[in-house]
XYZ file of C-alpha atoms in Angstrom:
361
model
C -75.351 6.535 14.859
C -77.191 7.804 17.936
C -75.898 8.772 21.345
C -77.487 6.957 24.290
C -75.333 7.264 27.444
C -71.733 6.887 28.560
C -71.754 3.153 27.974
C -70.537 1.903 24.618
C -73.214 0.788 22.205
C -72.517 -1.573 19.348
C -74.099 -1.662 15.961
C -75.100 -4.926 14.338
C -72.689 -6.466 11.891
C -75.367 -8.516 10.209
C -75.547 -7.519 6.555
C -78.856 -7.409 4.722
C -79.599 -10.708 3.027
C -80.219 -9.261 -0.393
C -77.045 -8.518 -2.300
C -76.504 -6.927 -5.685
C -73.398 -8.610 -7.035
C -74.662 -8.169 -10.588
C -73.599 -4.533 -10.274
C -70.018 -5.619 -9.627
C -70.091 -8.065 -12.535
C -71.386 -5.277 -14.754
C -68.528 -3.036 -13.627
C -65.996 -5.774 -14.419
C -67.472 -6.308 -17.868
C -67.266 -2.583 -18.604
C -63.705 -2.262 -17.345
C -62.326 -5.284 -19.178
C -64.138 -4.204 -22.325
C -62.347 -0.843 -22.235
C -59.015 -2.463 -21.361
C -59.278 -4.936 -24.257
C -60.160 -2.080 -26.598
C -56.964 -0.318 -25.519
C -54.915 -3.484 -25.980
C -56.358 -4.536 -29.330
C -57.915 -1.433 -30.833
C -55.059 0.885 -29.874
C -52.282 -1.726 -30.227
C -50.944 -1.208 -26.705
C -49.997 -4.830 -26.024
C -46.232 -4.133 -26.249
C -46.382 -1.458 -23.530
C -48.364 -3.703 -21.214
C -46.082 -6.709 -21.743
C -42.984 -4.577 -21.213
C -44.219 -3.645 -17.738
C -45.299 -7.145 -16.632
C -43.243 -6.966 -13.371
C -45.656 -4.308 -12.138
C -48.585 -6.634 -12.776
C -46.858 -9.323 -10.737
C -46.176 -6.940 -7.854
C -49.745 -5.656 -7.847
C -51.112 -9.196 -7.642
C -49.905 -9.019 -4.042
C -50.659 -5.340 -3.624
C -54.256 -5.659 -4.765
C -54.941 -8.450 -2.290
C -53.583 -6.251 0.499
C -55.705 -3.361 -0.777
C -58.928 -5.323 -0.401
C -58.130 -7.118 2.848
C -56.341 -4.431 4.875
C -56.629 -0.665 5.479
C -53.561 -0.132 3.286
C -54.143 0.732 -0.350
C -52.541 -0.977 -3.312
C -50.044 1.860 -3.441
C -48.553 0.390 -0.260
C -46.903 -2.164 -2.550
C -46.879 -0.201 -5.809
C -45.049 2.833 -4.389
C -42.018 1.003 -2.909
C -41.765 -1.324 -5.915
C -41.535 1.597 -8.335
C -39.471 3.889 -6.122
C -37.225 1.529 -4.161
C -36.941 -1.517 -6.427
C -37.130 0.095 -9.884
C -35.516 3.350 -8.656
C -38.090 5.561 -10.380
C -39.099 9.050 -9.144
C -41.248 9.188 -6.018
C -43.689 11.485 -7.824
C -44.282 8.690 -10.355
C -44.949 6.283 -7.486
C -47.470 8.732 -6.057
C -49.330 9.171 -9.354
C -49.269 5.433 -10.022
C -50.786 4.827 -6.585
C -53.676 7.144 -7.442
C -54.132 5.568 -10.880
C -53.981 1.903 -9.903
C -56.157 2.373 -6.811
C -58.767 4.117 -8.927
C -59.314 0.664 -10.467
C -58.455 -1.806 -7.714
C -59.960 0.032 -4.757
C -62.963 1.085 -6.806
C -63.553 -2.527 -7.813
C -63.253 -3.589 -4.164
C -65.597 -0.777 -3.090
C -68.259 -1.767 -5.605
C -67.913 -5.352 -4.384
C -68.294 -4.198 -0.759
C -71.336 -2.058 -1.528
C -72.916 -4.767 -3.664
C -72.537 -7.238 -0.793
C -74.125 -4.699 1.570
C -71.274 -4.868 4.063
C -71.601 -2.582 7.106
C -69.798 0.761 6.907
C -69.310 3.706 9.261
C -71.495 5.872 7.043
C -71.570 9.122 9.036
C -67.790 9.305 9.361
C -67.331 8.125 5.757
C -69.580 10.849 4.362
C -67.677 13.493 6.316
C -64.329 12.133 5.118
C -65.496 12.144 1.499
C -66.559 15.776 1.746
C -63.302 16.710 3.452
C -61.245 14.877 0.820
C -63.188 16.614 -1.937
C -61.737 19.893 -0.705
C -58.453 18.781 0.818
C -57.087 16.545 -1.945
C -57.165 19.139 -4.754
C -55.697 21.753 -2.388
C -52.882 19.377 -1.496
C -52.223 18.435 -5.124
C -51.916 22.072 -6.208
C -50.413 23.828 -3.196
C -48.474 21.227 -1.177
C -47.351 18.244 -3.275
C -45.493 20.276 -5.966
C -43.227 21.787 -3.316
C -42.328 18.533 -1.544
C -38.899 17.238 -2.677
C -38.622 13.693 -4.034
C -36.672 12.526 -0.996
C -39.292 13.898 1.362
C -42.032 12.046 -0.519
C -40.128 8.816 0.081
C -39.629 9.635 3.743
C -43.245 10.656 4.367
C -44.369 7.355 2.867
C -41.759 5.365 4.801
C -42.474 7.025 8.155
C -46.283 6.849 7.998
C -46.319 3.231 6.879
C -43.665 2.140 9.378
C -45.577 3.657 12.281
C -48.781 2.064 11.046
C -47.061 -1.313 10.763
C -45.583 -1.049 14.252
C -48.978 -0.107 15.669
C -50.404 -3.364 14.371
C -47.464 -5.460 15.452
C -47.988 -4.560 19.115
C -51.712 -3.672 19.210
C -53.209 -6.178 16.764
C -54.899 -8.420 19.334
C -56.622 -5.423 20.899
C -57.622 -3.928 17.536
C -58.907 -7.264 16.245
C -60.875 -7.806 19.465
C -63.300 -4.910 18.939
C -66.909 -5.840 18.267
C -69.428 -3.539 16.620
C -68.673 0.162 16.939
C -69.047 2.670 19.752
C -71.887 5.013 18.906
C -71.486 8.693 19.698
C -73.568 10.922 17.464
C -73.961 11.142 13.701
C -73.100 14.844 13.600
C -70.033 14.271 15.764
C -68.887 11.389 13.543
C -69.509 13.464 10.417
C -67.436 16.369 11.717
C -64.650 14.022 12.741
C -64.642 12.478 9.267
C -64.722 15.936 7.683
C -61.537 17.024 9.451
C -59.820 13.693 8.829
C -60.620 13.833 5.120
C -59.628 17.475 4.788
C -56.282 17.212 6.560
C -55.163 13.780 5.355
C -56.365 14.451 1.810
C -54.321 17.658 1.660
C -51.202 16.103 3.167
C -50.389 12.396 3.118
C -52.758 11.436 0.268
C -51.796 14.345 -1.987
C -48.079 13.811 -1.329
C -47.843 9.997 -1.513
C -51.042 8.925 -3.299
C -52.165 6.813 -0.358
C -52.799 7.200 3.361
C -56.247 8.688 3.844
C -57.567 5.152 4.244
C -55.176 4.485 7.129
C -56.050 7.768 8.837
C -59.783 7.013 8.732
C -59.158 3.413 9.780
C -57.023 4.527 12.730
C -59.768 6.846 13.976
C -62.304 4.051 13.682
C -60.344 1.358 15.529
C -58.583 3.545 18.109
C -61.155 6.248 18.822
C -64.468 4.594 17.933
C -63.370 1.033 18.805
C -64.804 -0.207 15.501
C -64.805 -3.846 14.479
C -62.368 -4.600 11.644
C -65.368 -5.741 9.597
C -66.536 -2.117 9.671
C -63.241 -0.236 9.736
C -61.446 -1.951 6.839
C -64.298 -1.758 4.274
C -64.821 1.900 5.229
C -61.126 2.596 4.645
C -61.275 0.853 1.257
C -64.177 3.029 0.113
C -62.568 6.328 1.160
C -59.299 5.393 -0.577
C -61.138 4.484 -3.782
C -62.995 7.796 -3.713
C -59.821 9.809 -3.061
C -57.878 7.950 -5.764
C -60.504 8.629 -8.421
C -60.633 12.249 -7.271
C -56.840 12.538 -7.426
C -56.672 11.142 -10.965
C -59.506 13.387 -12.120
C -57.859 16.503 -10.659
C -54.510 15.694 -12.250
C -55.976 14.845 -15.674
C -58.613 17.525 -16.057
C -57.353 20.425 -13.942
C -53.675 19.842 -13.235
C -50.681 19.017 -15.408
C -51.489 15.325 -15.873
C -49.894 12.155 -14.533
C -46.167 11.516 -14.494
C -44.653 9.828 -17.598
C -44.624 6.057 -17.191
C -47.767 5.863 -15.068
C -50.048 4.880 -17.948
C -47.802 2.048 -19.160
C -47.536 0.525 -15.679
C -51.272 1.011 -15.235
C -51.984 -0.913 -18.460
C -50.080 -3.907 -17.130
C -51.414 -3.897 -13.573
C -55.021 -2.684 -13.939
C -56.547 -6.014 -15.093
C -54.880 -7.720 -12.129
C -56.077 -5.324 -9.439
C -59.636 -5.199 -10.801
C -60.015 -8.781 -9.586
C -57.298 -8.926 -6.926
C -58.699 -6.293 -4.571
C -62.241 -7.756 -4.446
C -60.643 -11.189 -4.056
C -58.886 -9.860 -0.957
C -62.252 -8.682 0.414
C -63.722 -12.146 -0.155
C -60.827 -14.330 1.032
C -60.137 -12.394 4.206
C -63.744 -13.001 5.276
C -62.933 -16.714 5.180
C -59.469 -16.852 6.758
C -59.634 -13.844 9.083
C -57.774 -10.550 8.943
C -55.056 -11.015 11.560
C -52.627 -13.100 9.465
C -52.819 -10.700 6.526
C -52.463 -7.642 8.761
C -49.381 -9.140 10.418
C -47.708 -9.823 7.072
C -48.504 -6.381 5.667
C -47.451 -4.683 8.912
C -44.098 -6.452 8.693
C -43.708 -5.288 5.094
C -44.470 -1.713 6.188
C -41.631 -1.827 8.697
C -39.372 -3.520 6.150
C -39.859 -0.788 3.541
C -38.893 1.816 6.149
C -35.602 0.012 6.822
C -35.085 -0.384 3.074
C -35.634 3.339 2.509
C -33.164 4.309 5.212
C -30.550 1.942 3.810
C -31.096 3.186 0.254
C -30.888 6.865 1.217
C -28.344 6.583 4.044
C -25.688 8.570 2.217
C -28.067 11.458 1.557
C -29.713 11.361 4.971
C -26.637 10.821 7.067
C -26.890 9.962 10.742
C -28.885 13.109 11.488
C -31.505 12.376 8.816
C -31.894 8.781 9.971
C -32.398 9.901 13.574
C -35.003 12.451 12.471
C -36.848 9.727 10.536
C -36.815 7.478 13.613
C -38.109 10.345 15.762
C -40.870 10.961 13.209
C -41.969 7.322 13.527
C -41.982 7.699 17.313
C -44.075 10.874 16.998
C -46.617 9.072 14.812
C -46.829 6.228 17.329
C -47.329 8.757 20.106
C -50.178 10.255 18.081
C -51.780 6.833 17.696
C -51.508 6.241 21.435
C -53.075 9.630 22.185
C -55.962 8.738 19.888
C -56.318 5.392 21.637
C -56.440 7.085 25.067
C -59.120 9.491 23.870
C -61.102 6.506 22.666
C -60.735 4.852 26.071
C -62.118 7.984 27.746
C -65.047 8.224 25.343
C -66.154 4.627 25.866
C -65.619 4.763 29.633
C -62.705 2.322 29.821
C -60.863 4.505 32.354
C -61.511 7.665 34.402
C -61.632 10.941 32.584
C -58.180 12.616 32.579
C -57.647 16.048 34.018
C -56.438 17.644 30.801
C -58.880 20.341 29.583
C -58.718 19.090 25.985
C -59.817 15.628 27.084
C -62.627 17.019 29.234
C -63.898 19.184 26.382
C -63.884 16.241 23.956
C -65.773 14.000 26.341
C -68.233 16.731 27.343
C -69.135 17.343 23.715
C -70.015 13.680 23.245
C -71.929 13.456 26.510
C -74.080 16.453 25.650
C -75.328 14.799 22.432
């Protein structure tokens, strides 16, 4: 992206005519070949059949993963942790594992179709996640109690859901993407990837996609057709990175992850790209509304499930944390309004410095 003046500039959403869907079909053939070898050659059918409820749940989760900025772990985590009452650390590792198939499949589909992406910010986020995610896995996630993992997930997703319930029309109304400067976008993505990879992604297995998406729609005023595919790609990258770090450098995935993965992986390999395709036909607002409602619902479910442990004080702190996240989203939105010239520049020095940096480029 290139800076021109204070007025917002939009980038074309027209995708190149030539697509390379054969690459996606080749990926599917390779994946299903390996999966069938595991089922037949390694006699793992019983484990997969035993965990069929996870496959059913991820049929919905994978569609949400491809059509919204919320990864498949948005469904997989609460199903395992809240419904099946399994450890939150297992839900986190399963989110990484299942998204490494579903989100990767959706990302290959997106790239093969040559859909527009916010490339400068995406490249920065990938580099930041490359550093931040392993740091978070080794030095932050092991020290976060199981209850806190649940609450971090519940709070972040609830605030994200509420944001869409009252700002969806505005978010869905953006066209193109405000252009600042490629170096500025790259640095922004770098910090987003570093911080969110080390915190929310490393702790819950999901979330970096929503952080990048939020910056795109609130700060850069990006069209959903740019913001959502970009969020899918960064989550796929971070998920593969998280699995690789845990398998080859760390202490491996939690027991039970592989069996649930066997059952759900063949579903998400098709479900996530299907979400990318279908949402282009029916629009994104209905799906975002449903998923946003589910995000708020899982927060209420978590508080009800853990009410005895949390007590009134813990519940109030969780509610305040949601309010703090919403306040952060609104601050980001106001910065975006300043940058695109929607309202006069505020007097705060931090706002002036941010705008001056963009203007100088």
